[in-house]
Coordinates of C-alpha atoms in Angstrom, one line a residue:
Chain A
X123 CA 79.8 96.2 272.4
X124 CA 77.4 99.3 273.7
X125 CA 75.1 100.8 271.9
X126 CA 73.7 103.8 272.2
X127 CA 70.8 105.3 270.2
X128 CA 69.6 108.9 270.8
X129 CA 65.8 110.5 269.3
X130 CA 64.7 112.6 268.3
X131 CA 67.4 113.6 265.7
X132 CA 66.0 116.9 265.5
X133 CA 64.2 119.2 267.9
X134 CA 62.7 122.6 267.7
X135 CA 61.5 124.4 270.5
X136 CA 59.7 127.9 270.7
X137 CA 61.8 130.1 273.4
X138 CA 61.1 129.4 277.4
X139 CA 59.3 126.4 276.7
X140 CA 61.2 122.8 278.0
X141 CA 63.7 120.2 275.8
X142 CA 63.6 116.9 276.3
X143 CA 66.3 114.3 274.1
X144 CA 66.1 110.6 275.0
X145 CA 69.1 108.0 275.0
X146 CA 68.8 104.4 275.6
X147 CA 71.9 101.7 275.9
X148 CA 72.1 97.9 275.3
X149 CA 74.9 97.4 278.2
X150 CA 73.7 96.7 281.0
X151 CA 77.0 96.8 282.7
X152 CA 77.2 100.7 281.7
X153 CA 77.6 103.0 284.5
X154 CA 78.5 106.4 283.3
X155 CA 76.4 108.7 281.3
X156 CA 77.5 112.2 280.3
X157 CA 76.2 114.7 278.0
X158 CA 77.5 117.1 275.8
X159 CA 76.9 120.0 274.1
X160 CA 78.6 121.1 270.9
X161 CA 77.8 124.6 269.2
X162 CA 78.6 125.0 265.2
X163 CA 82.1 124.9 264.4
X164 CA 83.4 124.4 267.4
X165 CA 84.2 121.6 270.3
X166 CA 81.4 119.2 272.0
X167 CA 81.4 120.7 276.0
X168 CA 80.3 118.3 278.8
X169 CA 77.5 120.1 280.2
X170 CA 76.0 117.6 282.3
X171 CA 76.6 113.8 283.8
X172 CA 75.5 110.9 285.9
X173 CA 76.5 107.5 287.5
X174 CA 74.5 104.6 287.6
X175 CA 74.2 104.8 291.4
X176 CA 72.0 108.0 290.5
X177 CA 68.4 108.6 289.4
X178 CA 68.5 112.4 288.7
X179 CA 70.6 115.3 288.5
X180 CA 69.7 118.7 287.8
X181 CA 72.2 121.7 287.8
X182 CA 70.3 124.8 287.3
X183 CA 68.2 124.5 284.1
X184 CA 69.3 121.0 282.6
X185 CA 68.1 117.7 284.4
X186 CA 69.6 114.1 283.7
X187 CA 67.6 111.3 284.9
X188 CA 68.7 107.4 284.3
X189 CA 66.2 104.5 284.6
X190 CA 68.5 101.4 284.6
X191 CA 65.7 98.9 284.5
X192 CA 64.9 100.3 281.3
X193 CA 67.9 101.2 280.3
X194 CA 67.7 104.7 279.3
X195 CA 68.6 108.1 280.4
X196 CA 67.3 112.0 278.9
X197 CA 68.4 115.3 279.1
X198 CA 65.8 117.5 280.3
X199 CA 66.7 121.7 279.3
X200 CA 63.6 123.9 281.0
X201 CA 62.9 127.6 280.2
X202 CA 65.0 127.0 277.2
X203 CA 66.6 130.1 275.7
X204 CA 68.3 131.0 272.3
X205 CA 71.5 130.5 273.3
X206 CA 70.6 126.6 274.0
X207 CA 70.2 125.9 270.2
X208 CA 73.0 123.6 269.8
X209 CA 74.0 119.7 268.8
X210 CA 73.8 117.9 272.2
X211 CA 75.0 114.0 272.0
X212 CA 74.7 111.9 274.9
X213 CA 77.0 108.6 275.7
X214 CA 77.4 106.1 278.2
X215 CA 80.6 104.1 279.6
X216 CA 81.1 100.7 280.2
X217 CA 82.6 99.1 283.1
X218 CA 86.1 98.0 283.2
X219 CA 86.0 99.6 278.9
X220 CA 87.5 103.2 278.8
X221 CA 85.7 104.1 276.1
X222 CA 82.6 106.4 275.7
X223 CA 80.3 105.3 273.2
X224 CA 78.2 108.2 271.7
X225 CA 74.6 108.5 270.4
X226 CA 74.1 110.3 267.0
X227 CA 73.1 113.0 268.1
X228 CA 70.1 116.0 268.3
X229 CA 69.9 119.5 266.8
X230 CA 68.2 121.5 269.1
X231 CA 66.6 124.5 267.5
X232 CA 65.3 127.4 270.0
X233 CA 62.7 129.3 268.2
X234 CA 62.3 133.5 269.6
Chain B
X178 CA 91.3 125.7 275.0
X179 CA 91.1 124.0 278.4
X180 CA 94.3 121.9 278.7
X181 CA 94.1 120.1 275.1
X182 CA 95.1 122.0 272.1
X183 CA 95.1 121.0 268.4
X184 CA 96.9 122.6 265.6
X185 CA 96.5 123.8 263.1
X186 CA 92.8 124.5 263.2
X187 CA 92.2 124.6 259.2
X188 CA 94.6 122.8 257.2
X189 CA 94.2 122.0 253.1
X190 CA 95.7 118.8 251.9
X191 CA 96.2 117.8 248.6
X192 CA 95.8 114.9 246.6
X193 CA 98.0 112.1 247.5
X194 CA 99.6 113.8 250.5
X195 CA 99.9 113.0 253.7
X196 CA 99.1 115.2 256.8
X197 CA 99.8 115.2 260.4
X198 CA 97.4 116.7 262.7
X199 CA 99.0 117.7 266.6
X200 CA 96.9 117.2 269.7
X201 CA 98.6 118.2 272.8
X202 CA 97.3 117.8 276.9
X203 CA 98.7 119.0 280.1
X204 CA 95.7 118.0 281.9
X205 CA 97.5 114.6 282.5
X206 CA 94.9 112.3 281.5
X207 CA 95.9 109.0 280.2
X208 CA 93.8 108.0 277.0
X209 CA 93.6 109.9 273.7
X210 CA 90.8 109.9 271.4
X211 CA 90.5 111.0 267.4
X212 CA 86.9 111.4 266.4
X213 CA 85.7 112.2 262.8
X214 CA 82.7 114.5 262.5
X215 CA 81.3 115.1 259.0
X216 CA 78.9 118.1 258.5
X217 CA 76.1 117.4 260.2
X218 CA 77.1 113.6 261.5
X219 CA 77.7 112.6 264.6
X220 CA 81.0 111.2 265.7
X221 CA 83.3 108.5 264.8
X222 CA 86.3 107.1 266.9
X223 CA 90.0 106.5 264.5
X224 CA 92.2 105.9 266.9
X225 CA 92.7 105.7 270.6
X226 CA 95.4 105.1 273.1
X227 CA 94.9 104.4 277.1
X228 CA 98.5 104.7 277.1
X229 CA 101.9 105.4 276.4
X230 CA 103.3 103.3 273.3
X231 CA 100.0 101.7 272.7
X232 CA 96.8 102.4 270.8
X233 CA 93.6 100.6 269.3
X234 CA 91.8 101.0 266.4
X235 CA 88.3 102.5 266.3
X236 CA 85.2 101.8 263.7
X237 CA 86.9 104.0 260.7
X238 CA 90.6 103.3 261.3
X239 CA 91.6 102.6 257.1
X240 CA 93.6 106.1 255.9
X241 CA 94.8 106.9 259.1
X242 CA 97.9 106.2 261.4
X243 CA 98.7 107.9 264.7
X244 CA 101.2 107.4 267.2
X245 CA 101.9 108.1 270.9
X246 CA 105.1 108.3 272.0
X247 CA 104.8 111.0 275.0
X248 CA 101.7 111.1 277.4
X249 CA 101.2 114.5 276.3
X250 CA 100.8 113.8 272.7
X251 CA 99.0 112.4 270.1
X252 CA 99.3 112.9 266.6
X253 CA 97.0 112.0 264.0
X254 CA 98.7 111.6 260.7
X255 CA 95.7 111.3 257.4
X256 CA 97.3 109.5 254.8
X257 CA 96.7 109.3 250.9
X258 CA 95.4 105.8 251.6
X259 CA 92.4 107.8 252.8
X260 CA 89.9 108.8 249.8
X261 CA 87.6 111.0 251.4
X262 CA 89.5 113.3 254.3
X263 CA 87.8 116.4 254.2
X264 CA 86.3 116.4 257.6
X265 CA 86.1 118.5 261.0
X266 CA 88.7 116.1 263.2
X267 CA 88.6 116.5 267.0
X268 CA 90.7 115.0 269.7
X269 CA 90.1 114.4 273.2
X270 CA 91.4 112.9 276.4
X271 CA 90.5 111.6 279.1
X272 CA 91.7 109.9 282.9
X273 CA 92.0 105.7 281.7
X274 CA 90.0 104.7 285.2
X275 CA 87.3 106.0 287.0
X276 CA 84.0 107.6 285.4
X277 CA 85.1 110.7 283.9
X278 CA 83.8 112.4 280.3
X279 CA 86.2 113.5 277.7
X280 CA 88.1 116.9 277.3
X281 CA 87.8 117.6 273.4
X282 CA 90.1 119.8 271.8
X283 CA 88.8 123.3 269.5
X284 CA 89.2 120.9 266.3
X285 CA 91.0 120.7 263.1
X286 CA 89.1 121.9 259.8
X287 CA 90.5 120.0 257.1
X288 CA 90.2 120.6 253.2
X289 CA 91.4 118.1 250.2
X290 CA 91.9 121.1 247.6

């Protein structure tokens, strides 16, 4: 089945500078990739997403970009700002398999 | 809570009882998921279902037992079989084709007292 690893576990940050959190996959037949974010105590939010006939998408201040050959994808946050400290997890779908398998996981700390 | 509600959101169980946890959608997706998320852990599938009258087990299935009987619902039922059930429990749904991400539901805090 997919795997998905996610690094660094942990991130801190000081305040307007960028975030970047790496994911890579073992499936090669994987084709969806979404990223979400979950605050303390409360739900995990898609925030982001891409398909594997993508190489980037940005949507105001987070990025996604997917390298297939290599077989990983990151979540790029720029200018970051205190209300971006949060748990994001990333995932990634296979083909023809319902399910999303997720990565463990990174605290993202935003430092004032 | 965006078209998937779980109730309650703290419940306490005690020892040797069995709970039920409700998960609800109207966004009518197909597939139902129950993740477990222990504090400061990422998450882990129970139990899903693509559809009606039929569901799979995930990687930490022992202890728990769900059914789905309407589209709309899928209950999670934590049994005494399970040892360790103080967790933060979160459902989700999702369409069964296409590539869409989950909806989660707000979560379910619950306590073994």
């Amino acid at each position: 089945g997919e795997n998905v690893e996610q690094h660094p576990s942990t991130l801190s940050v000081q305040e307007g500078d960028s975030a970047v959190i790496k994911c890579t996959y073992s499936d090669s037949a994987s084709n969806y990739f979404p990223w979400y974010k979950q605050e303390l105590g409360k739900r995990p939010q898609l925030i982001i997403d891409i398909r594997s006939n993508v190489g980037e998408k940005k949507d105001q201040r987070i990025a996604v970009t997917l390298n297939k050959t290599a077989k990983h994808f990151s979540l790029h946050i720029t200018e970051t700002q205190p209300e971006d400290s949060a748990v994001y997890f990333c995932a990634a779908k296979t083909a023809g398999n319902e399910k999303l398998t997720f990565g463990t996981g990174t605290r993202l700390t935003i430092i004032p | 809570d965006g078209g998937i509600t779980q109730s309650p959101k703290y419940l306490f169980r005690k020892e040797g009882q069995n709970v039920t946890l409700s998960c609800e959608q109207n966004l009518n997706h197909d597939a139902m998921y129950w993740y477990r998320q222990d504090p400061g852990q990422g998450l882990r599938l129970i139990y899903y279902s693509q559809i009606v009258n039929d569901f799979q087990k995930g990687d930490i299935a022992e202890g728990y037992s769900v059914s789905r009987e309407k589209k709309e619902s899928f209950p999670l039922t934590v049994t005494s079989a399970q040892k360790n059930p103080t967790a933060f429990y979160l459902c989700a749904s999702s369409f069964r084709t296409g590539n869409y991400g989950y909806t989660f539901g707000s979560g379910t805090r619950l306590t073994v007292v």
